[in-house]
Amino acid sequence: MIRIKDIAELAGTSLSAVSFVLNGKGTAMRISEKTQERILEAAQKLGYVANVQARRLKSADYTPLIALYWPIDTLGFSLDTIMEGLTKSFHRESGDVEIVARPYKPGKLSATGIEKAENKYNALLFAEIQEADFSYIEQLNLKLPICYIGSPSGKNVSMLPDYINAGKEVARLFAAYKLSHVAFVGWKGEGSYLLNGFSKGCGEYGLQFAANDVFQHPSSPLGGARAAEDILLRDEIPQAILFESDKAVIGAMGVFQKRGLRIPENLKIVACGNNPLLEYLPPSITALTFPMRVMVEDALLAAVAAIGGKRRQSSKLYAPEFIFRESCGAFPGKKAYRIFI
């Protein structure tokens, strides 16, 4: 049987420090993070890991701790969106939990020490995790509840925007204006569900859309500006563009305006995202949005339910919604139920 004394000797700390950390009270007792990590590593080496979470949860005054990870350049989520979703969930059934915010650089999730998450947290939430980081987490096989917001997983719960139907709807909108040649600005990997849906929709509605009509650049204003420059180098400029990033379209609009391209007369634009700046650009940008706050809210509730030992919640799909503005109006002959100009 592993004793607290054994762990304290290996970690080079006091018996009380080990007791506090193993019972989830290390932070409350102002024990440094480095010392807590040293104690937990010692416990793991001695085979005490299986008892760490159990001891923490058995403590009468222990509050479950959930870590929320999101990349610092996240597209559809902003900090206020995340916080509003979390706040609303607290008013429902989430109970008494603590949230730790863990922003990180995309592609660098492994540098956050997340492989030790089992010793620190009771559940993990990920908002719009990128493919490399997603693969890393899935391979770790962490033994605690995980919920993804924006990424599909066969192992864990996911709150997913219905990107496939969203892409098809944009294609249907472009086809309704009797356009022929269209383009896409955004990621073109196998997991680009928005692009896949858009491509399928273009095929269904007879729109000209080939592999060279996909312009992949970073999801940033600078990336959007470079995509716009590449588009304008073409002999035939597309009649409409779907932007995967609401940040990229901001940079692209500056380039289009400098070149004298008239929007929507010469080019119709739809962007995916909830960026409030889209409403104030000249012209304002039609957006394809998802209920991000609701998705964050549902993700937290799913994590809390899993911590409490309830039945595993199923993943959810969330339908898209158009916000029709000047860059591309509503479906011809139909009244837009939501217009901002």
Short mmCIF file of C-alpha atoms in Angstrom, two decimals:
data_model
loop_
_atom_site.label_atom_id
_atom_site.label_comp_id
_atom_site.label_asym_id
_atom_site.label_seq_id
_atom_site.Cartn_x
_atom_site.Cartn_y
_atom_site.Cartn_z
CA MET A 1 0.00 0.00 0.00
CA ILE A 2 1.34 3.38 -1.01
CA ARG A 3 1.59 5.79 1.94
CA ILE A 4 1.44 9.59 1.89
CA LYS A 5 4.86 9.50 3.55
CA ASP A 6 6.30 7.63 0.53
CA ILE A 7 4.95 10.25 -1.86
CA ALA A 8 6.21 13.12 0.31
CA GLU A 9 9.73 11.64 0.42
CA LEU A 10 9.85 11.13 -3.35
CA ALA A 11 8.46 14.60 -4.08
CA GLY A 12 10.59 16.28 -1.41
CA THR A 13 7.60 17.95 0.26
CA SER A 14 5.75 17.86 3.56
CA LEU A 15 3.09 15.29 4.45
CA SER A 16 0.46 18.02 4.72
CA ALA A 17 1.25 19.34 1.22
CA VAL A 18 0.78 15.85 -0.21
CA SER A 19 -2.50 15.42 1.66
CA PHE A 20 -3.86 18.76 0.41
CA VAL A 21 -2.87 18.11 -3.21
CA LEU A 22 -4.26 14.56 -3.33
CA ASN A 23 -7.54 15.84 -1.93
CA GLY A 24 -7.81 18.60 -4.54
CA LYS A 25 -7.07 21.44 -2.11
CA GLY A 26 -3.58 22.36 -3.28
CA THR A 27 -4.58 25.64 -4.94
CA ALA A 28 -6.85 26.65 -2.07
CA MET A 29 -3.95 26.12 0.34
CA ARG A 30 -1.68 28.21 -1.93
CA ILE A 31 0.64 25.37 -2.81
CA SER A 32 2.55 26.36 -5.97
CA GLU A 33 1.66 24.71 -9.26
CA LYS A 34 5.19 23.31 -9.60
CA THR A 35 4.96 21.67 -6.19
CA GLN A 36 1.53 20.24 -7.00
CA GLU A 37 2.87 18.79 -10.24
CA ARG A 38 5.84 17.28 -8.40
CA ILE A 39 3.53 15.62 -5.87
CA LEU A 40 1.21 14.26 -8.55
CA GLU A 41 4.13 12.94 -10.59
CA ALA A 42 5.48 11.19 -7.50
CA ALA A 43 2.05 9.70 -6.82
CA GLN A 44 1.89 8.45 -10.38
CA LYS A 45 5.35 6.86 -10.22
CA LEU A 46 4.39 5.04 -7.05
CA GLY A 47 1.16 3.75 -8.53
CA TYR A 48 -1.12 6.11 -6.65
CA VAL A 49 -2.69 7.72 -9.76
CA ALA A 50 -5.86 5.62 -9.68
CA ASN A 51 -6.72 7.06 -6.29
CA VAL A 52 -6.12 10.73 -7.03
CA GLN A 53 -9.48 11.57 -8.64
CA ALA A 54 -11.39 9.37 -6.21
CA ARG A 55 -9.87 11.09 -3.20
CA ARG A 56 -10.62 14.52 -4.68
CA LEU A 57 -14.24 13.69 -5.41
CA LYS A 58 -14.84 12.12 -1.98
CA SER A 59 -13.88 15.36 -0.24
CA ALA A 60 -17.07 16.92 1.14
CA ASP A 61 -16.10 20.46 0.20
CA TYR A 62 -14.53 19.62 -3.16
CA THR A 63 -15.82 21.41 -6.28
CA PRO A 64 -15.31 19.69 -9.66
CA LEU A 65 -12.72 21.48 -11.79
CA ILE A 66 -13.20 21.71 -15.58
CA ALA A 67 -10.50 23.02 -17.93
CA LEU A 68 -11.59 24.94 -21.02
CA TYR A 69 -8.99 24.94 -23.81
CA TRP A 70 -9.27 27.10 -26.92
CA PRO A 71 -6.72 28.25 -29.56
CA ILE A 72 -5.89 31.94 -29.32
CA ASP A 73 -6.82 32.54 -32.98
CA THR A 74 -10.17 30.71 -32.74
CA LEU A 75 -12.57 31.62 -35.55
CA GLY A 76 -16.16 31.26 -34.48
CA PHE A 77 -15.63 31.71 -30.74
CA SER A 78 -14.52 34.79 -28.87
CA LEU A 79 -13.94 35.02 -25.14
CA ASP A 80 -17.25 36.83 -24.58
CA THR A 81 -19.09 34.11 -26.52
CA ILE A 82 -17.51 31.41 -24.39
CA MET A 83 -18.13 33.20 -21.12
CA GLU A 84 -21.77 33.92 -21.95
CA GLY A 85 -22.36 30.27 -22.78
CA LEU A 86 -20.73 29.18 -19.52
CA THR A 87 -22.70 31.74 -17.51
CA LYS A 88 -26.00 30.57 -18.96
CA SER A 89 -25.22 26.95 -18.18
CA PHE A 90 -24.67 27.83 -14.53
CA HIS A 91 -28.27 29.02 -14.42
CA ARG A 92 -29.48 25.62 -15.62
CA GLU A 93 -28.33 22.26 -14.29
CA SER A 94 -24.56 22.51 -14.17
CA GLY A 95 -24.39 22.82 -10.38
CA ASP A 96 -21.33 24.03 -8.50
CA VAL A 97 -18.24 23.71 -10.69
CA GLU A 98 -15.07 25.68 -11.28
CA ILE A 99 -13.75 26.58 -14.74
CA VAL A 100 -10.07 27.03 -15.57
CA ALA A 101 -9.36 28.93 -18.81
CA ARG A 102 -6.44 27.47 -20.80
CA PRO A 103 -5.78 29.38 -24.04
CA TYR A 104 -2.94 27.96 -26.13
CA LYS A 105 -1.13 28.45 -29.43
CA PRO A 106 -2.63 26.36 -32.26
CA GLY A 107 -0.56 23.25 -32.87
CA LYS A 108 1.14 23.62 -29.47
CA LEU A 109 -1.40 21.95 -27.20
CA SER A 110 1.18 19.32 -26.24
CA ALA A 111 3.29 22.10 -24.69
CA THR A 112 0.61 22.85 -22.08
CA GLY A 113 1.29 19.69 -20.05
CA ILE A 114 -2.17 18.37 -20.87
CA GLU A 115 -0.97 14.77 -20.60
CA LYS A 116 -1.17 15.32 -16.81
CA ALA A 117 -4.75 16.54 -16.97
CA GLU A 118 -6.10 13.49 -15.15
CA ASN A 119 -4.29 14.63 -12.02
CA LYS A 120 -5.57 18.21 -12.21
CA TYR A 121 -9.08 18.29 -13.67
CA ASN A 122 -12.33 16.36 -13.66
CA ALA A 123 -13.25 17.13 -17.29
CA LEU A 124 -11.93 18.93 -20.38
CA LEU A 125 -13.68 21.18 -22.91
CA PHE A 126 -12.12 22.07 -26.27
CA ALA A 127 -13.42 24.93 -28.44
CA GLU A 128 -12.57 24.64 -32.16
CA ILE A 129 -9.47 22.50 -31.70
CA GLN A 130 -7.30 22.18 -34.80
CA GLU A 131 -6.52 18.86 -36.47
CA ALA A 132 -2.98 18.37 -35.13
CA ASP A 133 -4.01 19.14 -31.55
CA PHE A 134 -7.15 17.02 -31.91
CA SER A 135 -5.11 14.00 -33.02
CA TYR A 136 -2.74 14.50 -30.09
CA ILE A 137 -5.57 14.50 -27.54
CA GLU A 138 -7.31 11.49 -29.07
CA GLN A 139 -4.07 9.48 -28.94
CA LEU A 140 -3.50 10.27 -25.27
CA ASN A 141 -6.65 8.33 -24.27
CA LEU A 142 -7.14 10.41 -21.14
CA LYS A 143 -9.37 8.76 -18.54
CA LEU A 144 -11.68 11.70 -17.89
CA PRO A 145 -14.71 13.23 -19.66
CA ILE A 146 -13.87 15.24 -22.78
CA CYS A 147 -16.23 17.35 -24.88
CA TYR A 148 -15.33 19.02 -28.16
CA ILE A 149 -17.06 22.15 -29.44
CA GLY A 150 -16.76 22.24 -33.22
CA SER A 151 -14.87 18.97 -33.88
CA PRO A 152 -16.31 15.46 -34.44
CA SER A 153 -15.00 12.58 -32.33
CA GLY A 154 -15.80 8.90 -32.24
CA LYS A 155 -14.50 8.61 -28.67
CA ASN A 156 -15.92 11.67 -26.94
CA VAL A 157 -18.94 13.97 -26.97
CA SER A 158 -19.01 16.66 -29.67
CA MET A 159 -21.13 19.79 -30.14
CA LEU A 160 -20.95 20.29 -33.90
CA PRO A 161 -22.04 23.01 -36.31
CA ASP A 162 -23.75 21.33 -39.26
CA TYR A 163 -21.09 22.50 -41.72
CA ILE A 164 -22.12 20.07 -44.45
CA ASN A 165 -25.64 21.48 -44.79
CA ALA A 166 -24.30 25.00 -44.21
CA GLY A 167 -22.04 24.69 -47.24
CA LYS A 168 -24.89 23.31 -49.31
CA GLU A 169 -27.14 26.21 -48.29
CA VAL A 170 -24.57 28.76 -49.45
CA ALA A 171 -24.33 26.99 -52.79
CA ARG A 172 -28.13 27.07 -53.04
CA LEU A 173 -28.12 30.80 -52.30
CA PHE A 174 -25.54 31.49 -55.01
CA ALA A 175 -27.46 29.34 -57.48
CA ALA A 176 -30.67 31.23 -56.69
CA TYR A 177 -28.99 34.36 -58.08
CA LYS A 178 -28.24 32.42 -61.29
CA LEU A 179 -24.49 32.64 -60.78
CA SER A 180 -22.15 30.18 -62.46
CA HIS A 181 -18.54 30.47 -61.23
CA VAL A 182 -17.89 30.47 -57.46
CA ALA A 183 -14.91 30.11 -55.11
CA PHE A 184 -14.02 29.16 -51.53
CA VAL A 185 -11.44 30.74 -49.19
CA GLY A 186 -10.39 28.55 -46.28
CA TRP A 187 -8.86 25.28 -45.21
CA LYS A 188 -9.01 22.50 -47.80
CA GLY A 189 -8.02 19.46 -45.74
CA GLU A 190 -10.03 16.25 -45.51
CA GLY A 191 -11.79 17.50 -42.39
CA SER A 192 -13.03 20.73 -43.94
CA TYR A 193 -16.74 19.95 -43.64
CA LEU A 194 -17.83 23.41 -44.79
CA LEU A 195 -15.84 23.00 -48.00
CA ASN A 196 -17.16 19.47 -48.50
CA GLY A 197 -20.74 20.65 -48.12
CA PHE A 198 -20.15 23.62 -50.40
CA SER A 199 -18.55 21.41 -53.05
CA LYS A 200 -21.47 18.97 -52.94
CA GLY A 201 -23.96 21.81 -53.14
CA CYS A 202 -22.18 23.29 -56.15
CA GLY A 203 -22.46 19.95 -57.89
CA GLU A 204 -26.16 19.66 -57.07
CA TYR A 205 -27.00 23.17 -58.27
CA GLY A 206 -24.77 23.24 -61.35
CA LEU A 207 -22.24 25.81 -60.17
CA GLN A 208 -18.74 25.91 -61.69
CA PHE A 209 -16.40 25.03 -58.84
CA ALA A 210 -13.07 23.24 -59.35
CA ALA A 211 -10.08 22.38 -57.16
CA ASN A 212 -8.25 25.57 -58.22
CA ASP A 213 -11.22 27.62 -56.98
CA VAL A 214 -10.21 26.83 -53.39
CA PHE A 215 -7.81 29.40 -51.93
CA GLN A 216 -6.11 28.25 -48.74
CA HIS A 217 -4.57 30.96 -46.58
CA PRO A 218 -4.29 31.58 -42.81
CA SER A 219 -7.58 32.44 -41.11
CA SER A 220 -6.62 36.05 -40.45
CA PRO A 221 -7.10 39.48 -42.09
CA LEU A 222 -3.66 39.13 -43.68
CA GLY A 223 -4.53 35.67 -44.96
CA GLY A 224 -7.76 37.01 -46.42
CA ALA A 225 -5.92 39.87 -48.13
CA ARG A 226 -3.52 37.42 -49.76
CA ALA A 227 -6.39 35.21 -50.87
CA ALA A 228 -8.07 38.25 -52.47
CA GLU A 229 -4.87 39.12 -54.30
CA ASP A 230 -4.62 35.55 -55.65
CA ILE A 231 -8.25 35.65 -56.76
CA LEU A 232 -7.73 38.93 -58.63
CA LEU A 233 -4.77 37.45 -60.53
CA ARG A 234 -7.12 35.01 -62.24
CA ASP A 235 -8.21 35.64 -65.81
CA GLU A 236 -11.75 34.89 -64.74
CA ILE A 237 -12.78 36.30 -61.37
CA PRO A 238 -15.51 34.25 -59.64
CA GLN A 239 -18.97 35.75 -59.23
CA ALA A 240 -19.29 34.71 -55.59
CA ILE A 241 -17.06 33.58 -52.72
CA LEU A 242 -17.69 31.69 -49.50
CA PHE A 243 -15.17 32.62 -46.77
CA GLU A 244 -14.65 30.01 -44.07
CA SER A 245 -13.22 32.66 -41.73
CA ASP A 246 -14.99 35.82 -40.62
CA LYS A 247 -11.53 37.29 -39.96
CA ALA A 248 -10.18 36.57 -43.42
CA VAL A 249 -13.05 38.33 -45.17
CA ILE A 250 -12.14 41.59 -43.38
CA GLY A 251 -8.68 41.62 -44.97
CA ALA A 252 -10.06 40.55 -48.35
CA MET A 253 -12.58 43.41 -48.46
CA GLY A 254 -9.80 46.00 -48.25
CA VAL A 255 -8.07 44.49 -51.31
CA PHE A 256 -11.30 44.23 -53.31
CA GLN A 257 -12.18 47.85 -52.59
CA LYS A 258 -8.73 49.12 -53.59
CA ARG A 259 -9.10 47.32 -56.91
CA GLY A 260 -12.49 48.90 -57.49
CA LEU A 261 -14.44 45.65 -57.36
CA ARG A 262 -18.11 46.41 -56.73
CA ILE A 263 -19.83 44.26 -54.14
CA PRO A 264 -22.39 42.73 -54.57
CA GLU A 265 -22.76 43.86 -58.21
CA ASN A 266 -19.56 42.19 -59.45
CA LEU A 267 -18.96 39.80 -56.58
CA LYS A 268 -21.24 38.33 -53.92
CA ILE A 269 -19.74 37.33 -50.59
CA VAL A 270 -20.82 35.14 -47.67
CA ALA A 271 -18.64 34.57 -44.60
CA CYS A 272 -18.95 31.91 -41.92
CA GLY A 273 -18.77 33.31 -38.39
CA ASN A 274 -20.23 35.63 -35.77
CA ASN A 275 -17.72 38.50 -35.92
CA PRO A 276 -19.69 41.70 -35.14
CA LEU A 277 -17.43 43.71 -37.46
CA LEU A 278 -19.12 42.09 -40.47
CA GLU A 279 -22.17 44.26 -39.85
CA TYR A 280 -20.15 47.48 -40.05
CA LEU A 281 -17.96 46.87 -43.10
CA PRO A 282 -18.79 48.86 -46.22
CA PRO A 283 -20.66 46.96 -47.55
CA SER A 284 -21.89 44.84 -44.65
CA ILE A 285 -21.20 41.11 -45.03
CA THR A 286 -23.80 38.36 -45.19
CA ALA A 287 -22.90 35.78 -42.55
CA LEU A 288 -23.60 32.13 -41.95
CA THR A 289 -23.77 31.67 -38.20
CA PHE A 290 -24.23 28.97 -35.57
CA PRO A 291 -25.53 29.18 -31.98
CA MET A 292 -22.05 29.19 -30.44
CA ARG A 293 -23.21 30.24 -26.98
CA VAL A 294 -25.72 27.39 -26.88
CA MET A 295 -23.02 24.95 -27.97
CA VAL A 296 -20.71 26.07 -25.15
CA GLU A 297 -23.60 25.83 -22.71
CA ASP A 298 -24.51 22.30 -23.79
CA ALA A 299 -20.86 21.22 -23.70
CA LEU A 300 -20.47 22.25 -20.08
CA LEU A 301 -23.70 20.51 -19.09
CA ALA A 302 -22.50 17.34 -20.82
CA ALA A 303 -19.19 17.49 -18.95
CA VAL A 304 -20.90 18.00 -15.59
CA ALA A 305 -23.25 15.08 -16.28
CA ALA A 306 -20.28 12.84 -17.11
CA ILE A 307 -18.46 13.86 -13.90
CA GLY A 308 -21.58 12.91 -11.95
CA GLY A 309 -21.54 9.45 -13.49
CA LYS A 310 -24.65 9.96 -15.61
CA ARG A 311 -25.20 8.27 -18.94
CA ARG A 312 -22.90 9.47 -21.72
CA GLN A 313 -24.60 12.25 -23.64
CA SER A 314 -24.80 11.96 -27.41
CA SER A 315 -23.12 14.40 -29.74
CA LYS A 316 -25.28 17.15 -31.23
CA LEU A 317 -25.54 18.92 -34.59
CA TYR A 318 -26.53 22.59 -34.71
CA ALA A 319 -28.28 24.08 -37.73
CA PRO A 320 -26.88 27.18 -39.50
CA GLU A 321 -28.63 30.52 -39.74
CA PHE A 322 -28.11 33.24 -42.34
CA ILE A 323 -27.75 36.88 -41.41
CA PHE A 324 -28.47 38.56 -44.74
CA ARG A 325 -26.67 41.83 -45.37
CA GLU A 326 -25.50 43.90 -48.33
CA SER A 327 -22.77 41.62 -49.73
CA CYS A 328 -25.34 38.95 -50.65
CA GLY A 329 -29.04 39.35 -50.03
CA ALA A 330 -31.69 36.80 -49.19
CA PHE A 331 -33.00 34.15 -51.56
CA PRO A 332 -34.68 35.97 -54.47
CA GLY A 333 -38.46 36.15 -54.12
CA LYS A 334 -38.33 35.39 -50.42
CA LYS A 335 -38.37 37.80 -47.54
CA ALA A 336 -35.30 37.61 -45.35
CA TYR A 337 -36.33 36.85 -41.80
CA ARG A 338 -33.25 38.60 -40.47
CA ILE A 339 -31.59 41.54 -42.25
CA PHE A 340 -28.92 43.93 -41.04
CA ILE A 341 -27.83 46.73 -43.41
#
